[in-house]
PDB file of C-alpha atoms and ligand atoms in Angstrom:
ATOM      1  CA  TRP A  18     -57.144  10.461  17.887  1.00 38.00           C
ATOM      2  CA  ALA A  19     -59.785   7.931  17.135  1.00 37.00           C
ATOM      3  CA  ALA A  20     -61.123   5.574  19.736  1.00 43.00           C
ATOM      4  CA  VAL A  21     -59.524   2.160  19.755  1.00 46.00           C
ATOM      5  CA  MET A  22     -61.957  -0.691  19.835  1.00 47.00           C
ATOM      6  CA  VAL A  23     -61.432  -4.196  21.085  1.00 47.00           C
ATOM      7  CA  THR A  24     -64.212  -6.242  19.583  1.00 43.00           C
ATOM      8  CA  ALA A  25     -66.095  -9.022  21.249  1.00 42.00           C
ATOM      9  CA  ALA A  26     -64.962 -12.534  20.482  1.00 38.00           C
ATOM     10  CA  ALA A  27     -66.366 -15.765  21.777  1.00 36.00           C
ATOM     11  CA  ALA A  28     -64.223 -18.826  22.286  1.00 34.00           C
ATOM     12  CA  VAL A  29     -66.622 -21.679  21.818  1.00 32.00           C
ATOM     13  CA  THR A  30     -65.765 -24.806  23.725  1.00 32.00           C
ATOM     14  CA  GLY A  31     -69.259 -26.282  23.593  1.00 33.00           C
ATOM     15  CA  CYS A  32     -70.086 -28.232  26.684  1.00 34.00           C
ATOM     16  CA  GLY A  33     -73.575 -29.610  27.085  1.00 34.00           C
ATOM     17  CA  GLY A  34     -75.747 -28.329  29.921  1.00 35.00           C
ATOM     18  CA  SER A  35     -77.823 -30.885  31.771  1.00 36.00           C
ATOM     19  CA  VAL A  36     -81.544 -30.973  31.160  1.00 36.00           C
ATOM     20  CA  SER A  37     -83.273 -28.875  33.805  1.00 43.00           C
ATOM     21  CA  ASP A  38     -82.073 -29.095  37.375  1.00 44.00           C
ATOM     22  CA  SER A  39     -82.256 -31.572  40.196  1.00 48.00           C
ATOM     23  CA  GLY A  40     -82.220 -31.272  43.958  1.00 62.00           C
ATOM     24  CA  GLY A  41     -85.267 -29.036  44.254  1.00 90.00           C
ATOM     25  CA  THR A  42     -83.901 -25.810  42.811  1.00 93.00           C
ATOM     26  CA  ASP A  43     -86.275 -23.326  41.189  1.00 96.00           C
ATOM     27  CA  ALA A  44     -85.381 -23.621  37.509  1.00 96.00           C
ATOM     28  CA  LYS A  45     -87.098 -20.317  36.670  1.00 97.00           C
ATOM     29  CA  LYS A  46     -85.181 -18.234  39.204  1.00 98.00           C
ATOM     30  CA  LEU A  47     -81.876 -16.412  38.546  1.00 98.00           C
ATOM     31  CA  VAL A  48     -79.849 -14.466  41.113  1.00 98.00           C
ATOM     32  CA  LEU A  49     -76.969 -12.073  40.437  1.00 99.00           C
ATOM     33  CA  VAL A  50     -74.283 -11.672  43.109  1.00 99.00           C
ATOM     34  CA  PRO A  51     -72.122  -8.675  42.091  1.00 98.00           C
ATOM     35  CA  GLY A  52     -68.740  -7.779  43.607  1.00 98.00           C
ATOM     36  CA  VAL A  53     -70.200  -4.846  45.516  1.00 98.00           C
ATOM     37  CA  ALA A  54     -73.529  -2.989  45.892  1.00 98.00           C
ATOM     38  CA  ASN A  55     -74.393   0.462  44.507  1.00 96.00           C
ATOM     39  CA  GLU A  56     -71.556   0.771  42.052  1.00 97.00           C
ATOM     40  CA  PRO A  57     -72.201   1.898  38.445  1.00 98.00           C
ATOM     41  CA  PHE A  58     -70.306  -0.995  36.815  1.00 98.00           C
ATOM     42  CA  TYR A  59     -72.444  -3.592  38.597  1.00 98.00           C
ATOM     43  CA  ILE A  60     -75.635  -1.528  38.352  1.00 98.00           C
ATOM     44  CA  SER A  61     -75.154  -1.481  34.566  1.00 98.00           C
ATOM     45  CA  MET A  62     -74.514  -5.222  34.621  1.00 98.00           C
ATOM     46  CA  GLN A  63     -77.696  -5.739  36.644  1.00 98.00           C
ATOM     47  CA  CYS A  64     -79.722  -3.616  34.188  1.00 98.00           C
ATOM     48  CA  GLY A  65     -78.574  -5.770  31.254  1.00 98.00           C
ATOM     49  CA  ALA A  66     -79.179  -9.019  33.117  1.00 98.00           C
ATOM     50  CA  GLN A  67     -82.577  -8.034  34.470  1.00 98.00           C
ATOM     51  CA  ALA A  68     -83.913  -6.916  31.073  1.00 98.00           C
ATOM     52  CA  GLN A  69     -82.783 -10.185  29.465  1.00 98.00           C
ATOM     53  CA  ALA A  70     -84.242 -12.317  32.270  1.00 98.00           C
ATOM     54  CA  GLU A  71     -87.606 -10.558  31.856  1.00 98.00           C
ATOM     55  CA  GLN A  72     -87.421 -11.048  28.105  1.00 98.00           C
ATOM     56  CA  LEU A  73     -86.828 -14.783  28.530  1.00 98.00           C
ATOM     57  CA  GLY A  74     -89.503 -15.244  31.209  1.00 98.00           C
ATOM     58  CA  TYR A  75     -87.238 -15.818  34.231  1.00 98.00           C
ATOM     59  CA  SER A  76     -87.485 -14.229  37.673  1.00 98.00           C
ATOM     60  CA  PHE A  77     -84.418 -12.194  38.613  1.00 98.00           C
ATOM     61  CA  ASP A  78     -82.970 -10.931  41.874  1.00 98.00           C
ATOM     62  CA  THR A  79     -79.712  -9.204  42.892  1.00 98.00           C
ATOM     63  CA  GLN A  80     -77.983  -9.729  46.257  1.00 98.00           C
ATOM     64  CA  ALA A  81     -74.770  -7.758  46.767  1.00 98.00           C
ATOM     65  CA  PRO A  82     -72.189  -7.324  49.543  1.00 98.00           C
ATOM     66  CA  THR A  83     -71.614  -3.820  50.953  1.00 98.00           C
ATOM     67  CA  GLN A  84     -67.885  -3.958  50.163  1.00 97.00           C
ATOM     68  CA  PHE A  85     -65.770  -5.730  47.549  1.00 98.00           C
ATOM     69  CA  ASP A  86     -64.481  -8.416  49.888  1.00 98.00           C
ATOM     70  CA  ALA A  87     -64.692 -12.212  49.887  1.00 98.00           C
ATOM     71  CA  SER A  88     -65.494 -12.271  53.613  1.00 98.00           C
ATOM     72  CA  LEU A  89     -68.588 -10.149  52.941  1.00 98.00           C
ATOM     73  CA  GLN A  90     -69.568 -11.795  49.647  1.00 98.00           C
ATOM     74  CA  THR A  91     -69.488 -15.294  51.183  1.00 98.00           C
ATOM     75  CA  PRO A  92     -72.448 -14.868  53.597  1.00 98.00           C
ATOM     76  CA  VAL A  93     -74.462 -13.140  50.854  1.00 98.00           C
ATOM     77  CA  LEU A  94     -73.816 -16.106  48.557  1.00 98.00           C
ATOM     78  CA  THR A  95     -74.622 -18.627  51.288  1.00 98.00           C
ATOM     79  CA  GLY A  96     -78.005 -16.925  51.783  1.00 98.00           C
ATOM     80  CA  VAL A  97     -78.651 -17.019  48.031  1.00 98.00           C
ATOM     81  CA  ILE A  98     -77.802 -20.755  47.870  1.00 98.00           C
ATOM     82  CA  ALA A  99     -80.298 -21.418  50.678  1.00 98.00           C
ATOM     83  CA  GLY A 100     -83.018 -19.906  48.445  1.00 97.00           C
ATOM     84  CA  LYS A 101     -82.217 -22.582  45.801  1.00 98.00           C
ATOM     85  CA  PRO A 102     -82.335 -20.574  42.579  1.00 98.00           C
ATOM     86  CA  GLY A 103     -81.821 -22.451  39.314  1.00 98.00           C
ATOM     87  CA  ALA A 104     -78.731 -20.401  38.482  1.00 98.00           C
ATOM     88  CA  ILE A 105     -76.389 -17.886  40.097  1.00 99.00           C
ATOM     89  CA  LEU A 106     -74.481 -15.256  38.146  1.00 99.00           C
ATOM     90  CA  ILE A 107     -71.555 -14.229  40.313  1.00 99.00           C
ATOM     91  CA  ALA A 108     -68.558 -11.866  40.162  1.00 99.00           C
ATOM     92  CA  PRO A 109     -66.169 -13.610  42.593  1.00 99.00           C
ATOM     93  CA  ALA A 110     -64.540 -10.992  44.858  1.00 98.00           C
ATOM     94  CA  HIS A 111     -61.403 -13.132  45.098  1.00 98.00           C
ATOM     95  CA  ALA A 112     -59.990 -15.670  42.624  1.00 98.00           C
ATOM     96  CA  GLN A 113     -59.119 -18.234  45.328  1.00 98.00           C
ATOM     97  CA  ALA A 114     -61.050 -17.318  48.479  1.00 98.00           C
ATOM     98  CA  MET A 115     -64.440 -17.593  46.746  1.00 98.00           C
ATOM     99  CA  ALA A 116     -63.770 -21.054  45.260  1.00 98.00           C
ATOM    100  CA  SER A 117     -65.109 -23.074  48.165  1.00 98.00           C
ATOM    101  CA  PRO A 118     -68.298 -20.998  48.760  1.00 98.00           C
ATOM    102  CA  ILE A 119     -69.073 -21.045  45.024  1.00 98.00           C
ATOM    103  CA  LYS A 120     -68.457 -24.781  44.839  1.00 98.00           C
ATOM    104  CA  GLN A 121     -71.208 -25.183  47.447  1.00 98.00           C
ATOM    105  CA  ALA A 122     -73.624 -23.657  44.947  1.00 98.00           C
ATOM    106  CA  LYS A 123     -72.487 -26.101  42.279  1.00 98.00           C
ATOM    107  CA  ASP A 124     -72.792 -29.018  44.714  1.00 98.00           C
ATOM    108  CA  ALA A 125     -76.356 -27.908  45.521  1.00 97.00           C
ATOM    109  CA  GLY A 126     -77.256 -28.389  41.832  1.00 97.00           C
ATOM    110  CA  ILE A 127     -77.260 -24.660  41.044  1.00 98.00           C
ATOM    111  CA  LYS A 128     -75.847 -23.580  37.670  1.00 98.00           C
ATOM    112  CA  VAL A 129     -72.957 -21.168  38.223  1.00 98.00           C
ATOM    113  CA  ILE A 130     -72.019 -18.475  35.689  1.00 99.00           C
ATOM    114  CA  GLU A 131     -69.113 -16.071  36.270  1.00 99.00           C
ATOM    115  CA  VAL A 132     -69.669 -12.455  35.265  1.00 98.00           C
ATOM    116  CA  ASP A 133     -66.691 -10.055  35.133  1.00 98.00           C
ATOM    117  CA  THR A 134     -64.265 -11.630  37.637  1.00 98.00           C
ATOM    118  CA  ALA A 135     -63.476 -15.367  37.666  1.00 98.00           C
ATOM    119  CA  LEU A 136     -62.084 -18.076  39.903  1.00 98.00           C
ATOM    120  CA  GLU A 137     -58.651 -19.517  39.301  1.00 98.00           C
ATOM    121  CA  ASP A 138     -60.286 -22.973  39.440  1.00 98.00           C
ATOM    122  CA  THR A 139     -62.038 -23.227  36.086  1.00 98.00           C
ATOM    123  CA  SER A 140     -63.921 -26.423  36.968  1.00 98.00           C
ATOM    124  CA  ILE A 141     -66.692 -24.765  39.007  1.00 98.00           C
ATOM    125  CA  ALA A 142     -68.448 -22.290  36.703  1.00 98.00           C
ATOM    126  CA  LEU A 143     -70.089 -23.404  33.454  1.00 98.00           C
ATOM    127  CA  SER A 144     -69.324 -20.159  31.626  1.00 98.00           C
ATOM    128  CA  SER A 145     -67.369 -16.921  32.203  1.00 98.00           C
ATOM    129  CA  ILE A 146     -68.256 -13.605  30.598  1.00 99.00           C
ATOM    130  CA  SER A 147     -65.887 -10.625  30.855  1.00 98.00           C
ATOM    131  CA  SER A 148     -63.778  -8.079  29.014  1.00 98.00           C
ATOM    132  CA  ASP A 149     -60.394  -9.320  27.813  1.00 98.00           C
ATOM    133  CA  ASN A 150     -58.695  -7.685  30.790  1.00 98.00           C
ATOM    134  CA  THR A 151     -55.107  -8.459  29.773  1.00 98.00           C
ATOM    135  CA  LYS A 152     -55.785  -6.763  26.435  1.00 98.00           C
ATOM    136  CA  GLY A 153     -57.424  -3.916  28.321  1.00 98.00           C
ATOM    137  CA  GLY A 154     -54.226  -3.389  30.309  1.00 98.00           C
ATOM    138  CA  GLU A 155     -52.199  -3.396  27.084  1.00 98.00           C
ATOM    139  CA  LEU A 156     -54.602  -0.879  25.566  1.00 98.00           C
ATOM    140  CA  ALA A 157     -54.223   1.315  28.661  1.00 98.00           C
ATOM    141  CA  ALA A 158     -50.412   1.237  28.307  1.00 98.00           C
ATOM    142  CA  GLN A 159     -50.591   2.131  24.601  1.00 98.00           C
ATOM    143  CA  THR A 160     -53.014   4.949  25.376  1.00 98.00           C
ATOM    144  CA  LEU A 161     -50.866   6.300  28.225  1.00 98.00           C
ATOM    145  CA  ALA A 162     -47.728   6.019  26.052  1.00 98.00           C
ATOM    146  CA  LYS A 163     -49.282   8.348  23.467  1.00 98.00           C
ATOM    147  CA  LEU A 164     -50.290  10.809  26.178  1.00 98.00           C
ATOM    148  CA  VAL A 165     -46.835  10.999  27.796  1.00 98.00           C
ATOM    149  CA  GLY A 166     -44.956  10.989  24.485  1.00 98.00           C
ATOM    150  CA  ASP A 167     -43.481   7.568  25.314  1.00 98.00           C
ATOM    151  CA  ARG A 168     -41.324   8.960  28.123  1.00 98.00           C
ATOM    152  CA  GLY A 169     -41.060   9.083  31.895  1.00 98.00           C
ATOM    153  CA  PRO A 170     -41.996   7.238  35.072  1.00 98.00           C
ATOM    154  CA  VAL A 171     -45.495   5.760  35.339  1.00 98.00           C
ATOM    155  CA  LEU A 172     -47.415   4.220  38.209  1.00 98.00           C
ATOM    156  CA  VAL A 173     -50.153   1.563  38.361  1.00 98.00           C
ATOM    157  CA  ILE A 174     -52.828   1.972  41.027  1.00 98.00           C
ATOM    158  CA  ASN A 175     -54.559  -1.373  41.474  1.00 98.00           C
ATOM    159  CA  THR A 176     -57.464  -2.402  43.700  1.00 98.00           C
ATOM    160  CA  LYS A 177     -56.975  -5.615  45.715  1.00 97.00           C
ATOM    161  CA  ALA A 178     -54.584  -8.457  44.906  1.00 97.00           C
ATOM    162  CA  GLY A 179     -56.568 -11.567  44.024  1.00 98.00           C
ATOM    163  CA  THR A 180     -59.167  -9.746  41.899  1.00 98.00           C
ATOM    164  CA  SER A 181     -58.810 -11.624  38.596  1.00 98.00           C
ATOM    165  CA  THR A 182     -59.781  -8.736  36.321  1.00 98.00           C
ATOM    166  CA  THR A 183     -57.640  -5.972  37.783  1.00 98.00           C
ATOM    167  CA  ASP A 184     -54.667  -8.311  38.280  1.00 98.00           C
ATOM    168  CA  GLN A 185     -54.849  -9.126  34.551  1.00 98.00           C
ATOM    169  CA  ARG A 186     -55.122  -5.433  33.637  1.00 98.00           C
ATOM    170  CA  ALA A 187     -51.971  -4.635  35.654  1.00 98.00           C
ATOM    171  CA  GLN A 188     -50.139  -7.580  34.045  1.00 98.00           C
ATOM    172  CA  GLY A 189     -51.192  -6.513  30.538  1.00 98.00           C
ATOM    173  CA  PHE A 190     -50.075  -2.962  31.270  1.00 98.00           C
ATOM    174  CA  GLU A 191     -46.652  -4.008  32.592  1.00 98.00           C
ATOM    175  CA  ALA A 192     -46.138  -6.392  29.635  1.00 98.00           C
ATOM    176  CA  GLU A 193     -46.944  -3.672  27.073  1.00 98.00           C
ATOM    177  CA  LEU A 194     -44.596  -1.205  28.829  1.00 98.00           C
ATOM    178  CA  LYS A 195     -41.708  -3.402  27.669  1.00 97.00           C
ATOM    179  CA  ASN A 196     -42.463  -2.129  24.149  1.00 98.00           C
ATOM    180  CA  HIS A 197     -41.978   1.461  25.381  1.00 98.00           C
ATOM    181  CA  PRO A 198     -38.373   1.661  26.614  1.00 97.00           C
ATOM    182  CA  GLY A 199     -38.612   5.416  27.297  1.00 98.00           C
ATOM    183  CA  MET A 200     -41.187   4.754  30.011  1.00 98.00           C
ATOM    184  CA  THR A 201     -40.209   3.345  33.390  1.00 97.00           C
ATOM    185  CA  SER A 202     -42.501   1.531  35.782  1.00 97.00           C
ATOM    186  CA  LEU A 203     -42.741   2.686  39.382  1.00 98.00           C
ATOM    187  CA  GLY A 204     -44.608  -0.554  40.069  1.00 97.00           C
ATOM    188  CA  VAL A 205     -48.064  -1.359  41.363  1.00 98.00           C
ATOM    189  CA  GLN A 206     -49.714   0.007  44.513  1.00 98.00           C
ATOM    190  CA  TYR A 207     -53.021  -1.217  45.956  1.00 98.00           C
ATOM    191  CA  ASN A 208     -55.872   1.034  47.095  1.00 98.00           C
ATOM    192  CA  ASN A 209     -58.061  -1.710  48.626  1.00 97.00           C
ATOM    193  CA  ASN A 210     -60.811  -0.567  46.220  1.00 97.00           C
ATOM    194  CA  GLU A 211     -61.106   2.716  48.189  1.00 97.00           C
ATOM    195  CA  ALA A 212     -60.947   5.996  46.226  1.00 97.00           C
ATOM    196  CA  ALA A 213     -59.472   7.843  49.233  1.00 98.00           C
ATOM    197  CA  GLN A 214     -56.548   5.417  49.381  1.00 98.00           C
ATOM    198  CA  ALA A 215     -55.853   5.971  45.677  1.00 98.00           C
ATOM    199  CA  ALA A 216     -55.722   9.727  46.317  1.00 98.00           C
ATOM    200  CA  SER A 217     -53.173   9.185  49.139  1.00 98.00           C
ATOM    201  CA  ILE A 218     -51.051   6.945  46.900  1.00 98.00           C
ATOM    202  CA  VAL A 219     -50.900   9.742  44.319  1.00 98.00           C
ATOM    203  CA  THR A 220     -49.896  12.311  46.969  1.00 97.00           C
ATOM    204  CA  ALA A 221     -47.109  10.076  48.329  1.00 98.00           C
ATOM    205  CA  THR A 222     -45.853   9.108  44.859  1.00 98.00           C
ATOM    206  CA  LEU A 223     -45.646  12.746  43.747  1.00 98.00           C
ATOM    207  CA  ALA A 224     -43.628  13.583  46.868  1.00 96.00           C
ATOM    208  CA  ALA A 225     -41.085  10.863  46.029  1.00 97.00           C
ATOM    209  CA  HIS A 226     -41.240  11.272  42.219  1.00 97.00           C
ATOM    210  CA  PRO A 227     -42.092  14.856  41.254  1.00 97.00           C
ATOM    211  CA  ASP A 228     -41.368  13.909  37.623  1.00 97.00           C
ATOM    212  CA  LEU A 229     -44.209  11.360  37.557  1.00 98.00           C
ATOM    213  CA  ALA A 230     -45.467  11.350  33.942  1.00 98.00           C
ATOM    214  CA  GLY A 231     -48.501   9.114  34.058  1.00 98.00           C
ATOM    215  CA  ILE A 232     -50.823   6.871  36.035  1.00 98.00           C
ATOM    216  CA  PHE A 233     -52.836   3.804  35.043  1.00 98.00           C
ATOM    217  CA  ALA A 234     -55.735   3.304  37.445  1.00 98.00           C
ATOM    218  CA  THR A 235     -57.092  -0.225  36.995  1.00 98.00           C
ATOM    219  CA  ASN A 236     -60.734   0.446  37.927  1.00 98.00           C
ATOM    220  CA  LEU A 237     -63.397   2.910  38.960  1.00 98.00           C
ATOM    221  CA  SER A 238     -62.310   3.518  42.588  1.00 97.00           C
ATOM    222  CA  SER A 239     -58.626   3.840  41.715  1.00 98.00           C
ATOM    223  CA  ALA A 240     -59.358   6.221  38.812  1.00 98.00           C
ATOM    224  CA  GLU A 241     -61.804   8.398  40.752  1.00 97.00           C
ATOM    225  CA  GLY A 242     -59.333   8.578  43.668  1.00 98.00           C
ATOM    226  CA  ALA A 243     -56.296   9.228  41.460  1.00 98.00           C
ATOM    227  CA  ALA A 244     -58.139  12.181  39.896  1.00 97.00           C
ATOM    228  CA  THR A 245     -58.722  13.593  43.389  1.00 97.00           C
ATOM    229  CA  GLY A 246     -55.039  13.088  44.270  1.00 97.00           C
ATOM    230  CA  LEU A 247     -53.895  14.967  41.158  1.00 97.00           C
ATOM    231  CA  ARG A 248     -56.398  17.757  41.800  1.00 96.00           C
ATOM    232  CA  ASN A 249     -55.151  18.137  45.410  1.00 96.00           C
ATOM    233  CA  ALA A 250     -51.544  18.308  44.181  1.00 96.00           C
ATOM    234  CA  GLY A 251     -52.323  20.874  41.468  1.00 96.00           C
ATOM    235  CA  LYS A 252     -51.023  18.412  38.833  1.00 96.00           C
ATOM    236  CA  LEU A 253     -54.161  18.052  36.731  1.00 95.00           C
ATOM    237  CA  GLY A 254     -53.319  17.543  33.070  1.00 93.00           C
ATOM    238  CA  GLN A 255     -49.608  17.624  33.863  1.00 96.00           C
ATOM    239  CA  VAL A 256     -49.576  14.005  35.054  1.00 98.00           C
ATOM    240  CA  LYS A 257     -51.561  12.012  32.493  1.00 98.00           C
ATOM    241  CA  LEU A 258     -54.213   9.686  33.868  1.00 98.00           C
ATOM    242  CA  VAL A 259     -55.761   6.659  32.124  1.00 98.00           C
ATOM    243  CA  GLY A 260     -58.444   4.811  34.059  1.00 98.00           C
ATOM    244  CA  PHE A 261     -60.508   1.687  33.526  1.00 98.00           C
ATOM    245  CA  ASP A 262     -64.325   2.046  33.599  1.00 98.00           C
ATOM    246  CA  ALA A 263     -66.768   4.853  32.787  1.00 98.00           C
ATOM    247  CA  SER A 264     -68.822   5.824  35.854  1.00 98.00           C
ATOM    248  CA  PRO A 265     -70.755   9.127  35.686  1.00 97.00           C
ATOM    249  CA  LYS A 266     -67.990  10.743  37.785  1.00 97.00           C
ATOM    250  CA  GLN A 267     -65.242   9.338  35.534  1.00 97.00           C
ATOM    251  CA  VAL A 268     -67.051  10.620  32.429  1.00 98.00           C
ATOM    252  CA  GLN A 269     -67.326  14.054  34.058  1.00 97.00           C
ATOM    253  CA  ASP A 270     -63.589  13.916  34.903  1.00 96.00           C
ATOM    254  CA  LEU A 271     -62.849  13.139  31.242  1.00 97.00           C
ATOM    255  CA  LYS A 272     -65.055  16.046  30.090  1.00 97.00           C
ATOM    256  CA  ASP A 273     -63.216  18.364  32.515  1.00 95.00           C
ATOM    257  CA  GLY A 274     -59.780  17.172  31.394  1.00 94.00           C
ATOM    258  CA  THR A 275     -59.011  15.777  34.860  1.00 95.00           C
ATOM    259  CA  ILE A 276     -58.516  12.356  33.293  1.00 97.00           C
ATOM    260  CA  GLN A 277     -57.240  11.904  29.741  1.00 98.00           C
ATOM    261  CA  ALA A 278     -58.661   8.510  28.741  1.00 98.00           C
ATOM    262  CA  LEU A 279     -61.100   5.875  29.964  1.00 98.00           C
ATOM    263  CA  ILE A 280     -61.068   2.200  29.036  1.00 98.00           C
ATOM    264  CA  ALA A 281     -64.814   1.575  29.081  1.00 98.00           C
ATOM    265  CA  GLN A 282     -66.217  -1.924  29.402  1.00 98.00           C
ATOM    266  CA  ASN A 283     -69.672  -3.174  28.443  1.00 98.00           C
ATOM    267  CA  PRO A 284     -71.158  -4.376  31.759  1.00 98.00           C
ATOM    268  CA  GLY A 285     -74.734  -4.379  30.405  1.00 98.00           C
ATOM    269  CA  ASP A 286     -73.685  -6.930  27.793  1.00 98.00           C
ATOM    270  CA  ILE A 287     -71.820  -8.996  30.409  1.00 98.00           C
ATOM    271  CA  GLY A 288     -75.096  -9.204  32.375  1.00 99.00           C
ATOM    272  CA  LYS A 289     -77.200  -9.993  29.317  1.00 98.00           C
ATOM    273  CA  GLN A 290     -74.863 -12.719  28.101  1.00 98.00           C
ATOM    274  CA  GLY A 291     -74.600 -14.075  31.642  1.00 99.00           C
ATOM    275  CA  VAL A 292     -78.362 -14.585  31.652  1.00 99.00           C
ATOM    276  CA  ASP A 293     -78.222 -16.210  28.207  1.00 98.00           C
ATOM    277  CA  GLN A 294     -75.669 -18.729  29.486  1.00 98.00           C
ATOM    278  CA  ALA A 295     -77.613 -19.402  32.698  1.00 98.00           C
ATOM    279  CA  VAL A 296     -80.791 -20.013  30.708  1.00 98.00           C
ATOM    280  CA  ALA A 297     -78.933 -22.269  28.251  1.00 98.00           C
ATOM    281  CA  ALA A 298     -77.691 -24.333  31.212  1.00 98.00           C
ATOM    282  CA  LEU A 299     -81.180 -24.568  32.712  1.00 98.00           C
ATOM    283  CA  GLU A 300     -82.745 -25.507  29.384  1.00 98.00           C
ATOM    284  CA  GLY A 301     -80.133 -28.146  28.559  1.00 98.00           C
ATOM    285  CA  LYS A 302     -78.690 -26.213  25.622  1.00 98.00           C
ATOM    286  CA  PRO A 303     -74.991 -25.950  24.727  1.00 98.00           C
ATOM    287  CA  LEU A 304     -72.944 -23.330  26.557  1.00 98.00           C
ATOM    288  CA  THR A 305     -69.974 -21.180  25.596  1.00 98.00           C
ATOM    289  CA  ARG A 306     -67.242 -21.568  28.239  1.00 98.00           C
ATOM    290  CA  THR A 307     -65.544 -18.184  27.662  1.00 98.00           C
ATOM    291  CA  ILE A 308     -67.173 -15.059  26.257  1.00 98.00           C
ATOM    292  CA  ARG A 309     -65.303 -11.777  25.775  1.00 98.00           C
ATOM    293  CA  THR A 310     -67.367  -8.605  25.638  1.00 98.00           C
ATOM    294  CA  ASP A 311     -66.201  -5.403  23.997  1.00 97.00           C
ATOM    295  CA  MET A 312     -64.154  -2.598  25.456  1.00 97.00           C
ATOM    296  CA  ILE A 313     -63.074   0.793  24.135  1.00 97.00           C
ATOM    297  CA  ALA A 314     -60.563   3.545  24.906  1.00 97.00           C
ATOM    298  CA  ILE A 315     -62.456   6.846  25.090  1.00 98.00           C
ATOM    299  CA  THR A 316     -60.722  10.235  24.993  1.00 97.00           C
ATOM    300  CA  GLN A 317     -62.220  13.734  25.044  1.00 96.00           C
ATOM    301  CA  ASP A 318     -62.411  13.689  21.218  1.00 96.00           C
ATOM    302  CA  SER A 319     -64.448  10.506  21.132  1.00 97.00           C
ATOM    303  CA  LEU A 320     -66.698  11.175  24.157  1.00 96.00           C
ATOM    304  CA  ALA A 321     -69.723  12.307  22.171  1.00 95.00           C
ATOM    305  CA  THR A 322     -69.830   9.232  19.941  1.00 96.00           C
ATOM    306  CA  ASN A 323     -69.485   6.675  22.724  1.00 97.00           C
ATOM    307  CA  GLU A 324     -72.285   7.534  25.119  1.00 96.00           C
ATOM    308  CA  GLN A 325     -73.575   3.967  24.916  1.00 96.00           C
ATOM    309  CA  TYR A 326     -70.515   2.939  26.956  1.00 97.00           C
ATOM    310  CA  PHE A 327     -71.234   5.264  29.894  1.00 98.00           C
ATOM    311  CA  TYR A 328     -72.212   3.324  33.014  1.00 98.00           C
ATOM    312  CA  LYS A 329     -75.578   3.824  34.719  1.00 97.00           C
ATOM    313  CA  SER A 330     -76.455   4.752  38.306  1.00 96.00           C
ATOM    314  CA  LYS A 331     -79.915   3.228  37.845  1.00 96.00           C
ATOM    315  CA  CYS A 332     -81.723   1.170  35.198  1.00 95.00           C
TER     316      CYS A 332
HETATM  317  O1  T6T B 428     -63.669  -2.557  36.891  1.00 68.73           O
HETATM  318  C1  T6T B 428     -64.855  -3.096  37.390  1.00 68.73           C
HETATM  319  C2  T6T B 428     -64.770  -4.591  37.338  1.00 68.73           C
HETATM  320  O2  T6T B 428     -64.495  -5.013  36.034  1.00 68.73           O
HETATM  321  C3  T6T B 428     -63.667  -5.082  38.284  1.00 68.73           C
HETATM  322  O3  T6T B 428     -63.650  -6.466  38.313  1.00 68.73           O
HETATM  323  C4  T6T B 428     -63.861  -4.536  39.673  1.00 68.73           C
HETATM  324  O4  T6T B 428     -63.994  -3.139  39.625  1.00 68.73           O
HETATM  325  C5  T6T B 428     -65.059  -2.650  38.823  1.00 68.73           C
HETATM  326  O5  T6T B 428     -66.262  -3.128  39.317  1.00 68.73           O
HETATM  327  C6  T6T B 428     -65.130  -1.136  38.899  1.00 68.73           C
HETATM  328  O6  T6T B 428     -65.225  -0.728  40.204  1.00 68.73           O
END
């Protein structure tokens, strides 16, 4: 069946940016702080951001933690603040725990733009750019429902509680399941953003529920790990797997039939639009508070026509 597209929509709540910056920040310098280093989603985001920064005549740097964890992202951010860039584009690793460190950037006169994840406190960032993650979770449930013929027990493998994006995907998925009474939820299990833990969750779930019909993996690590778990159990294709994201490994898994559908985001556009908002703030132009980038469900049939959504390992 044809790919389902969720188109980009921008909710404009125009708020004026201040003219240039104060407090000795370098108004021509932008820094991206992703959730984690060396991961295709954030590499693709960096590629989009970097190209746009160059285009607009801004210097651009990326500083990333080695793991997706607020305790590791905080010192990276603190170091970035000390360098006094004009703006920081950040993917907060936790919706509450990162509020106070990010507020320090704001208090230092640095423009803060959220890319992908967001804080619960909406008063700190000037703009947030992301997929509509609740809708993405609903789309995943609809996609999985078709694959399992609307019947049977299904499991959600999530990353870490407190990650705004993946929490919303799980909520959207569970909400949409209510429209599919033949499917039952086995609940949500967390893999700590480690693929190996997702594989173990699949092994344990299959032992307790040999009739498992489907899995929704809310991001790259959970989907890559769930595929490994199904492969180890000899259940490939039998248990249907829908995963968020489109890393090179996930795309290969879709080609092989290990995974049945990917909900691909557009991280390059998140990065590009993040830079546009940062530059608007630095140049005193109006900002858009919430921007939704596009997202698409890709199956084997629609792989060939959606290569632009595949994530990159380098720019
Ligand atoms: O799914 C993306 C991102 O949107 C999410 O916030 C965290 O996980 C990823 O980076 C994929 O690993």
